[in-house]
Short mmCIF file of C-alpha atoms and ligand atoms in Angstrom, two decimals:
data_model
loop_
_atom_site.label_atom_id
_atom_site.label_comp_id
_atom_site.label_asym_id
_atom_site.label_seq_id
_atom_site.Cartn_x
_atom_site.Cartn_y
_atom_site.Cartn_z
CA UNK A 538 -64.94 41.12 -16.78
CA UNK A 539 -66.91 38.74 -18.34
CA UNK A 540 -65.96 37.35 -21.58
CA UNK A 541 -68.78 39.37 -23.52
CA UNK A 542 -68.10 42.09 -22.06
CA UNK A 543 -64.92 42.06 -22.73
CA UNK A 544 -65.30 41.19 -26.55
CA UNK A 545 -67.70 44.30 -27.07
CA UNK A 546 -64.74 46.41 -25.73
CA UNK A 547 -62.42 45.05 -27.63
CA UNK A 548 -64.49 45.83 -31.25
CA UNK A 549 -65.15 49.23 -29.71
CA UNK A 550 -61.23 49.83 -29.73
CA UNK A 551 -60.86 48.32 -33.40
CA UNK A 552 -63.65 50.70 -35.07
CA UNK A 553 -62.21 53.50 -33.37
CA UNK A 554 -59.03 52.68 -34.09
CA UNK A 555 -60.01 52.25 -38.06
CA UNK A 556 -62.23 55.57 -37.54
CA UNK A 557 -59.62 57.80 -35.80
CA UNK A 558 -56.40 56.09 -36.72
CA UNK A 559 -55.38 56.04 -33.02
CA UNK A 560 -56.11 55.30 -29.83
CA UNK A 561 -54.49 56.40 -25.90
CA UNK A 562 -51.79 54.40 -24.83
CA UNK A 563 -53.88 52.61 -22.05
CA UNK A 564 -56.22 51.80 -25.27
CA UNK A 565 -53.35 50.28 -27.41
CA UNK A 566 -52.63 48.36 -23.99
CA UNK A 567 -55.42 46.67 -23.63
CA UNK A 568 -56.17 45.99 -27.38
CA UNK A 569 -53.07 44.20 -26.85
CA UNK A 570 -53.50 42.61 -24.14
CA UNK A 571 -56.88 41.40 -23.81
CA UNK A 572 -57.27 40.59 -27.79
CA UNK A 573 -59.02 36.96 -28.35
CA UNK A 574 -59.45 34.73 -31.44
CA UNK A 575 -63.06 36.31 -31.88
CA UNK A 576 -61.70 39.80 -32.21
CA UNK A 577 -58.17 39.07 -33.88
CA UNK A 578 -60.75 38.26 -36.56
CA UNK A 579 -62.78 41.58 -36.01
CA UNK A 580 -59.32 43.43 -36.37
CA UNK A 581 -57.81 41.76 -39.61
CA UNK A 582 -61.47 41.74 -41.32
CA UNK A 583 -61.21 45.54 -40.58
CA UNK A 584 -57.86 46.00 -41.42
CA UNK A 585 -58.70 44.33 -44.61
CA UNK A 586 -61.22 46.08 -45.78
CA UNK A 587 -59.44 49.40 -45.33
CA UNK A 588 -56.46 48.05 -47.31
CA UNK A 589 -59.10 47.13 -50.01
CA UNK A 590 -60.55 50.64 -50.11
CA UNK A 591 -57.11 51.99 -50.90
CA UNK A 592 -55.18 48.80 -53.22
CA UNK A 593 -58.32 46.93 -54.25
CA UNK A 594 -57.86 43.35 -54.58
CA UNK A 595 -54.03 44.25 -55.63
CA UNK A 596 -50.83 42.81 -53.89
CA UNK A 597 -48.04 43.92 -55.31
CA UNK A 598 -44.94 41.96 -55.52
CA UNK A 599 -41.04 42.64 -55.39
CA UNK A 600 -38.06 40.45 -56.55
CA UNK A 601 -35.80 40.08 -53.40
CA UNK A 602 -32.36 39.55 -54.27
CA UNK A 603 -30.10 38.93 -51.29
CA UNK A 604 -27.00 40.38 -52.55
CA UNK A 605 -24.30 38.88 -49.66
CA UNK A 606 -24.69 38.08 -45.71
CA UNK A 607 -20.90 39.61 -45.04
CA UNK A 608 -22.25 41.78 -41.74
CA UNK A 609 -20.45 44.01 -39.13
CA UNK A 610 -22.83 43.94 -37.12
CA UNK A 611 -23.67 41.45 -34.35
CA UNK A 612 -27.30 41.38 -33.68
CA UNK A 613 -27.94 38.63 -30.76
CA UNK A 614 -31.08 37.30 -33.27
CA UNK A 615 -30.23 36.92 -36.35
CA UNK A 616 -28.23 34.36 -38.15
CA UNK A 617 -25.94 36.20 -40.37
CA UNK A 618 -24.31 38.20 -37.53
CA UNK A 619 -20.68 38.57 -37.41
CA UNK A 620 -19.81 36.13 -34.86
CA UNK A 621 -21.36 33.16 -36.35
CA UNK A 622 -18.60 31.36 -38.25
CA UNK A 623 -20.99 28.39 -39.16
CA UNK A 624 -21.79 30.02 -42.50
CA UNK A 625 -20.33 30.34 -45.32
CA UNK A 626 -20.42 34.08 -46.73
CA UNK A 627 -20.48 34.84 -49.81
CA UNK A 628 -21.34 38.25 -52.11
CA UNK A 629 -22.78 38.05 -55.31
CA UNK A 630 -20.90 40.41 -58.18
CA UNK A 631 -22.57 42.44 -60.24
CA UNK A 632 -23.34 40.66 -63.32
CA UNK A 633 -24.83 38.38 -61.02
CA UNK A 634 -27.37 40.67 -59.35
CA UNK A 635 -27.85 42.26 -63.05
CA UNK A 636 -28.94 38.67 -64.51
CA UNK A 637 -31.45 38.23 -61.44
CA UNK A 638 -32.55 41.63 -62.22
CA UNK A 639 -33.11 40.70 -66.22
CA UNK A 640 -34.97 37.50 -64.89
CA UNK A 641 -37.05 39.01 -62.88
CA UNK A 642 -37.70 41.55 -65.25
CA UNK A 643 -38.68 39.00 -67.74
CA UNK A 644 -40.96 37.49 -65.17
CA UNK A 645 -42.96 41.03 -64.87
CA UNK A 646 -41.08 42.81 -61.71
CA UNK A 647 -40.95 46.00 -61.57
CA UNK A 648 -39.23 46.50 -58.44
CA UNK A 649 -36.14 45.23 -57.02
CA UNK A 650 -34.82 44.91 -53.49
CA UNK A 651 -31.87 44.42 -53.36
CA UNK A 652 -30.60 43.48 -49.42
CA UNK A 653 -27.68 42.48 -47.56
CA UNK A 654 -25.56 42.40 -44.59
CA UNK A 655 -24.47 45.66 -43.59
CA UNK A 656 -21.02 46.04 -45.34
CA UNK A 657 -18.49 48.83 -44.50
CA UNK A 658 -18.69 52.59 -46.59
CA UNK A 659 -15.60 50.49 -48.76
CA UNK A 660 -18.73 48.93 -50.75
CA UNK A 661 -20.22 52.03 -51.60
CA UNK A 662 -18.88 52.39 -54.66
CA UNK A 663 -19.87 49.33 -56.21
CA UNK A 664 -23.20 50.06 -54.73
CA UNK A 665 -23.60 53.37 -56.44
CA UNK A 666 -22.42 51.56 -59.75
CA UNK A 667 -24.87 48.66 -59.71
CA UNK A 668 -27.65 50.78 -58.64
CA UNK A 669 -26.56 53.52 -61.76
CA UNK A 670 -26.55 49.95 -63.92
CA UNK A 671 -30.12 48.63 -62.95
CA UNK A 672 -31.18 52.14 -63.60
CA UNK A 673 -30.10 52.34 -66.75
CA UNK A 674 -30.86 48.91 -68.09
CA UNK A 675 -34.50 49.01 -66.34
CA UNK A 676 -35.67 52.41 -66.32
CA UNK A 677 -39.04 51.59 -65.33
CA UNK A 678 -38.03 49.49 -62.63
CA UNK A 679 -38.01 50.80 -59.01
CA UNK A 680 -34.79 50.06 -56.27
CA UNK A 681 -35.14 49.33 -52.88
CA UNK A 682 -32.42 49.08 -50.99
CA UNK A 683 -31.72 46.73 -47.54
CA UNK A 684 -28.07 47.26 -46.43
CA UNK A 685 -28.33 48.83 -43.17
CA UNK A 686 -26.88 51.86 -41.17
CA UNK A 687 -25.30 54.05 -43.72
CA UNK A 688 -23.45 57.68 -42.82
CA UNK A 689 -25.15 60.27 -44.14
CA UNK A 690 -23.45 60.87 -47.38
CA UNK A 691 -23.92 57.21 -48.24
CA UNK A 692 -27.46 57.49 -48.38
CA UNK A 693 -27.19 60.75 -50.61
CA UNK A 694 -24.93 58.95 -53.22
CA UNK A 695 -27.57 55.89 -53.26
CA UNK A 696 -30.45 58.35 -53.71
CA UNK A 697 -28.39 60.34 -56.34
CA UNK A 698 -27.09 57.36 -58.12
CA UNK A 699 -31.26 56.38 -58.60
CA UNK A 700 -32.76 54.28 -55.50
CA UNK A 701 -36.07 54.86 -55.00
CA UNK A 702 -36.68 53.11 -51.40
CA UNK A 703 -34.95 51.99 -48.40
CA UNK A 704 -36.16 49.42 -45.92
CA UNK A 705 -34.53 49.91 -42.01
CA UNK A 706 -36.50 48.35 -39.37
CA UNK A 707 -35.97 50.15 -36.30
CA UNK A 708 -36.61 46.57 -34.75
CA UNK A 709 -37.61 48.50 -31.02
CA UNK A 710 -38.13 51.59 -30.27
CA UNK A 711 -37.22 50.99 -26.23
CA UNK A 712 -33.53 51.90 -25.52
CA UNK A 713 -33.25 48.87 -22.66
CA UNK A 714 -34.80 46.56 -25.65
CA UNK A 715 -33.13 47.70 -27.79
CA UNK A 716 -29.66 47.23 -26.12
CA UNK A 717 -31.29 43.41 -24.81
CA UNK A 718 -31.03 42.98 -29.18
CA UNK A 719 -27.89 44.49 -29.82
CA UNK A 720 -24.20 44.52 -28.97
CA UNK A 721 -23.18 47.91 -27.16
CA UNK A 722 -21.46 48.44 -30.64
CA UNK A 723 -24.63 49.74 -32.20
CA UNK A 724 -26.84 52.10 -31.03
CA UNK A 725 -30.69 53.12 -31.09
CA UNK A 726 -29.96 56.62 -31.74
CA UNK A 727 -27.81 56.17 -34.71
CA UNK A 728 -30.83 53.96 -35.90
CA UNK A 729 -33.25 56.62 -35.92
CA UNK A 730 -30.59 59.00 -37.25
CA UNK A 731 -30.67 57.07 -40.33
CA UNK A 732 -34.31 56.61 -40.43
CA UNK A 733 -34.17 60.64 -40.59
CA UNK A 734 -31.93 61.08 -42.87
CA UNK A 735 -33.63 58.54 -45.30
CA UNK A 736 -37.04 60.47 -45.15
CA UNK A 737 -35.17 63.73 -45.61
CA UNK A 738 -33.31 62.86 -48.23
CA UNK A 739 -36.52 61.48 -50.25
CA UNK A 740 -36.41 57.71 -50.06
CA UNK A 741 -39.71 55.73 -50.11
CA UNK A 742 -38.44 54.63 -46.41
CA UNK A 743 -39.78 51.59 -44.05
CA UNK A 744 -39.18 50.64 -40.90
CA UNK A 745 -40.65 47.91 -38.69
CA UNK A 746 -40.34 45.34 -36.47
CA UNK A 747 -40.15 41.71 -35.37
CA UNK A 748 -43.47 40.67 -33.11
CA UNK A 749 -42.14 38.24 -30.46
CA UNK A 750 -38.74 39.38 -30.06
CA UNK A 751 -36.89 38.07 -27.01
CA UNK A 752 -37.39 40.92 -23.99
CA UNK A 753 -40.11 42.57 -25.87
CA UNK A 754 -43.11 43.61 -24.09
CA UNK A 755 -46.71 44.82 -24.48
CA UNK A 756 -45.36 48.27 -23.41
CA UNK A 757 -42.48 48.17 -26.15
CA UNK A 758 -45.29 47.46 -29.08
CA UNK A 759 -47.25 50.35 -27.71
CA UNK A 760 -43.66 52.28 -27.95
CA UNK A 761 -43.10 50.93 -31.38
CA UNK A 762 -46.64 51.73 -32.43
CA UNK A 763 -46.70 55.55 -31.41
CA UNK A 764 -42.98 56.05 -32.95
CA UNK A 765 -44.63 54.74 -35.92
CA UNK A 766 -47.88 57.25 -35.93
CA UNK A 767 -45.22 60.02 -35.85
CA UNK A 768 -42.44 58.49 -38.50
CA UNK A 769 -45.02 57.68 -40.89
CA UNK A 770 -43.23 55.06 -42.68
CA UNK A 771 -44.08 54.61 -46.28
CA UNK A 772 -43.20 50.59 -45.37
CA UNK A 773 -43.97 48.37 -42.71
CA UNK A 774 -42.09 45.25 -42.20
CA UNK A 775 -43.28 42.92 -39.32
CA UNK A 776 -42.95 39.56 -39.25
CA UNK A 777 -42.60 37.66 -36.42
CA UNK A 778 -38.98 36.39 -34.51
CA UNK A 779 -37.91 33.32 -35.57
CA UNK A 780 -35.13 31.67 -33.61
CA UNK A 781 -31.71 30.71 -35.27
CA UNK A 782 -29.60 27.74 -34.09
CA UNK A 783 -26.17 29.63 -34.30
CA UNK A 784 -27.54 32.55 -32.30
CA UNK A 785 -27.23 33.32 -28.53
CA UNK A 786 -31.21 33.29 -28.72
CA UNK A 787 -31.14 29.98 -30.42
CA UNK A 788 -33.43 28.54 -26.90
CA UNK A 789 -35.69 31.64 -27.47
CA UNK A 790 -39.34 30.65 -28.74
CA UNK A 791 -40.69 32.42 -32.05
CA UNK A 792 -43.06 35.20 -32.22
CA UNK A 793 -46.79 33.72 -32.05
CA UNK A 794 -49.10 34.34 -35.46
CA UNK A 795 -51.60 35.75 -33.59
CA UNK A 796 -49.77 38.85 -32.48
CA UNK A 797 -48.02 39.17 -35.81
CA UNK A 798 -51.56 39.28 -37.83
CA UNK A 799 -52.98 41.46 -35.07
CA UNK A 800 -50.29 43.91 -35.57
CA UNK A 801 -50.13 44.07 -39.02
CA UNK A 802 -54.12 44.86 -38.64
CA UNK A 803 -53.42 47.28 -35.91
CA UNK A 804 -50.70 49.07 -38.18
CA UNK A 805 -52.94 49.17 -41.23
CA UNK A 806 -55.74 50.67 -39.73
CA UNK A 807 -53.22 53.15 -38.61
CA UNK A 808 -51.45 53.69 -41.60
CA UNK A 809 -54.25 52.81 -44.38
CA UNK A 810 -51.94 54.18 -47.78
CA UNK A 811 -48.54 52.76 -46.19
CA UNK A 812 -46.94 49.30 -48.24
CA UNK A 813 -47.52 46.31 -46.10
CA UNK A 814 -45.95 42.98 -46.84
CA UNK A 815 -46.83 39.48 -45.57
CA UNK A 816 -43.25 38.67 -45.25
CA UNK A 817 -41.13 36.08 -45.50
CA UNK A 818 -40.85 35.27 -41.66
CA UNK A 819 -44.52 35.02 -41.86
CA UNK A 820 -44.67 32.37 -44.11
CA UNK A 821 -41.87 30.50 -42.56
CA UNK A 822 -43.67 30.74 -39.08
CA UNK A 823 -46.64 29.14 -40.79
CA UNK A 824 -47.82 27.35 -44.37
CA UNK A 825 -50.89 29.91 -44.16
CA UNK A 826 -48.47 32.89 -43.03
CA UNK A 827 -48.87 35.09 -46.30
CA UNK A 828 -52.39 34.03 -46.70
CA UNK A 829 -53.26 35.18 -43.30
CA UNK A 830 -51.15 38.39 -43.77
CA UNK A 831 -53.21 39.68 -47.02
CA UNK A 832 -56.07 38.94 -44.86
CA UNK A 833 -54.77 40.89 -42.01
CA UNK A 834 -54.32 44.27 -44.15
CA UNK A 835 -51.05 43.20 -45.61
CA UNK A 836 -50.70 44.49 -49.67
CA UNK A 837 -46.73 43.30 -50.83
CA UNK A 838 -45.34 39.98 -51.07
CA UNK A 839 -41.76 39.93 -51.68
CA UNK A 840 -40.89 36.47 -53.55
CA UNK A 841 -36.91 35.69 -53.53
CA UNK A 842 -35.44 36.39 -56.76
CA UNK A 843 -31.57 35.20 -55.87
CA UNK A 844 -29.58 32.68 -57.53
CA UNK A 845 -31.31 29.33 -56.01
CA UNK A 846 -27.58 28.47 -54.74
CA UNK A 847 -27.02 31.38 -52.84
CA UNK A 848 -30.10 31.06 -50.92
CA UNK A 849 -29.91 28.69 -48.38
CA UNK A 850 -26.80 31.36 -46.83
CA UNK A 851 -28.83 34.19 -46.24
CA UNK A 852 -30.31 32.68 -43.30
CA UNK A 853 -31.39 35.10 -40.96
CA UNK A 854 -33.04 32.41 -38.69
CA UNK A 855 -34.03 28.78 -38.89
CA UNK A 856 -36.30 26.86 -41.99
CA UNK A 857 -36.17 30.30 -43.81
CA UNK A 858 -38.43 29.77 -46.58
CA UNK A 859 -37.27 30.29 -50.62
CA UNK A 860 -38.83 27.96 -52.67
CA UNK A 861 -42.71 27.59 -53.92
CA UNK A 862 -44.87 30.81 -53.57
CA UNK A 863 -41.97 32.20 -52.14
CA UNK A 864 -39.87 32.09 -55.12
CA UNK A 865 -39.45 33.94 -58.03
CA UNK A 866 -39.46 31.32 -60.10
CA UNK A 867 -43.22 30.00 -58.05
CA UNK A 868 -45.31 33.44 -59.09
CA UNK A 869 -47.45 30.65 -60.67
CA UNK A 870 -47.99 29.03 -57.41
CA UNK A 871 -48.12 32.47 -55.75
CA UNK A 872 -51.20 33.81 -58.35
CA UNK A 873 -52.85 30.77 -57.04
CA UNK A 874 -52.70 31.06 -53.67
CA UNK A 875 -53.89 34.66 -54.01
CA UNK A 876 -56.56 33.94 -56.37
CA UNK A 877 -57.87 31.47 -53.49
CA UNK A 878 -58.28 34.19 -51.44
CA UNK A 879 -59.74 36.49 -53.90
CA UNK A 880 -56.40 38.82 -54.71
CA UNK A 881 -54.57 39.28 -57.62
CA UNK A 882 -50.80 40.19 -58.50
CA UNK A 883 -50.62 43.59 -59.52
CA UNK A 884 -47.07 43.82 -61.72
CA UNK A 885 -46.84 47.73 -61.65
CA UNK A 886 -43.88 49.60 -59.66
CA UNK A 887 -46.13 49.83 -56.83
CA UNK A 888 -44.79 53.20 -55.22
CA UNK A 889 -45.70 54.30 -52.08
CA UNK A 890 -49.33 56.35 -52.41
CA UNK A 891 -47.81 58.80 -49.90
CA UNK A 892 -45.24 59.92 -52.24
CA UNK A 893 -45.36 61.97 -54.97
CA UNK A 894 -43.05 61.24 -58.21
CA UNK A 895 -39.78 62.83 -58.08
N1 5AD B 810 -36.33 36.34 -36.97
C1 5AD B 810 -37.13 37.16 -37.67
N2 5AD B 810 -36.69 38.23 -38.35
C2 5AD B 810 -35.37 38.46 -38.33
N3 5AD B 810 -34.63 39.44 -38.89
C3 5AD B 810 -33.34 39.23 -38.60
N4 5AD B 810 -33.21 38.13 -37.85
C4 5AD B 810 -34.45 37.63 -37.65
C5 5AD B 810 -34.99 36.54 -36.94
N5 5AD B 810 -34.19 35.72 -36.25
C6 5AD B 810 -35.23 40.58 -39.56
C7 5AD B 810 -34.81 41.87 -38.87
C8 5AD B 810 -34.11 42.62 -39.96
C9 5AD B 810 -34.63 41.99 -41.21
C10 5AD B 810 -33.73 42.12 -42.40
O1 5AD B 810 -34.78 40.64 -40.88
O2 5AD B 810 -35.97 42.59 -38.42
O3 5AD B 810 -34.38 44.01 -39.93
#
């Protein structure tokens, strides 16, 4: 096929897939697989105007306060996992996470995400307290919780006690992926168990994925996207893999930028009312990252809002970025860089469109 040709078939997928919010699997194939610069740019100006017809020129932002990297778990990518003894752990307390919240309250947030290793059902008490606390001290403030695979009855108590979201990437939907990710200790099914239960229970729930993970194929993301048209996610997290020195896929290469910013586009076209962010690993991967990600369809930026000393712990992978526009205390810088590209922060709880209140 010519490379014409081949370009005209390519823009016929993307306006279908923005008309009819899907496509076959052999069509999500070969979107991609055969997807060049000229329509990567097709998809994300596509994917950004459909974003615009639901947000405007509105990101919204969240405070991310990484509340402690103790983890059970032993994920083969990421940084904090059990077996690395090359950081220091630590957990913050909660007066702590209570001043970040008042700082970041002060600063205009309005929702807080509060994220962490995934600690053993012995923390869920303290959990249910601090999340009663923030309540009560910032009523108009909404909680997202990161902190992993819960049982069942955990999740109640957090929803009960006044979370309003819960953010669980299901990280691959393939069972031979997923196990190439994962120690035999954890399991895809108990994954999606908790996804279900989230939903059920009424959390504001997201899921996602990293773009580039080692083992991953075309055929995975095509997995990945079709669990997603039939979760319906209120979130999407993707951001690409970044590689961590203390990791056995420390010699793996990252994610590329151009499959990251072509799935956020595909998923937004998909999902045109779901709560996008250019994240973090996004702007690590690249100083344009979040800039390119607003421009791909992306609608959240999440700047860190934990103690500056902490920060430099919760490293998930390599060069993880927590300073400037990334940083709380950089929402000047951040306004900037958005007003460059013709967005503006939009301080409001930002809830999920899909949800009604509760
Ligand atoms: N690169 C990119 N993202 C990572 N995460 C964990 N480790 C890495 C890495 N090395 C992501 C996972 C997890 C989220 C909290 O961070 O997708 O769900």
């Amino acid at each position: 096929m010519c490379g014409q040709t081949a370009d005209f078939f390519m823009l016929e997928l993307i306006e279908r897939l923005r008309r009819e919010r899907t496509l076959s699997p052999d069509e999500f194939r070969a979107l991609l697989n055969g997807c060049d610069v000229s329509s990567l740019v097709a998809a994300n100006k596509e994917a950004r105007e459909v974003a615009q017809s639901v947000f405007g020129n509105k990101i919204y932002i969240r405070g991310l306060i990484e509340i402690g990297n103790r983890c059970r778990n032993d994920c083969y990518y990421c940084g904090i996992r059990r077996s690395n003894v090359r950081i220091e752990r630590y957990r913050l307390d909660k007066e702590t996470i209570l001043a970040c919240c008042r700082e970041g309250y002060g600063k205009g947030f309005r929702t807080f995400v509060l994220q962490g290793g995934e600690e053993s059902e012995s923390a869920d008490d303290a959990m249910t307290d601090l999340i009663q606390e923030i309540r009560k001290e910032f009523p108009d403030a909404a909680v997202t919780l990161s902190l992993g695979e819960k049982p069942t009855a955990s999740y109640e108590r957090f929803f009960r006690a006044g979370a309003d979201r819960y953010l669980l990437r299901h990280e691959t939907r393939n069972r031979e992926h997923y196990r190439f990710l994962h120690p035999e200790a954890m399991s895809l099914d108990n994954r999606l168990r908790c996804l279900g239960d989230l939903k059920r229970i009424g959390f504001q729930t997201g899921t996602g994925i990293m773009v580039g993970s080692p083992g991953q194929t075309v055929e995975n993301l095509v997995e990945d996207i079709l669990f997603m048209e039939e979760f319906r996610p209120h979130m999407i997290g993707i951001g690409p893999f970044l590689p961590h020195r203390d990791t056995p896929f420390a010699q793996c290469h990252a994610g590329s930028l151009a499959k990251t910013l072509l799935l956020i586009s595909v998923f937004r076209l998909m999902h045109p009312r779901a709560l996008i962010p250019a994240t973090t690993a996004l702007a690590t991967h690249s100083p344009e990252g979040r800039e390119l990600g607003i421009l791909a369809g992306a609608n959240v930026v999440m700047p860190n809002l934990s103690p500056a000393g902490e920060r430099g712990k919760y490293s998930l992978y390599d060069r993880k970025v927590s300073t400037g526009a990334e940083a709380a205390e950089g929402l000047r810088l951040l306004e900037r860089s958005l007003e460059r590209i013709g967005y503006v922060i939009d301080y409001s709880r930002g809830d999920s469109p899909l949800t009604t209140d509760r």
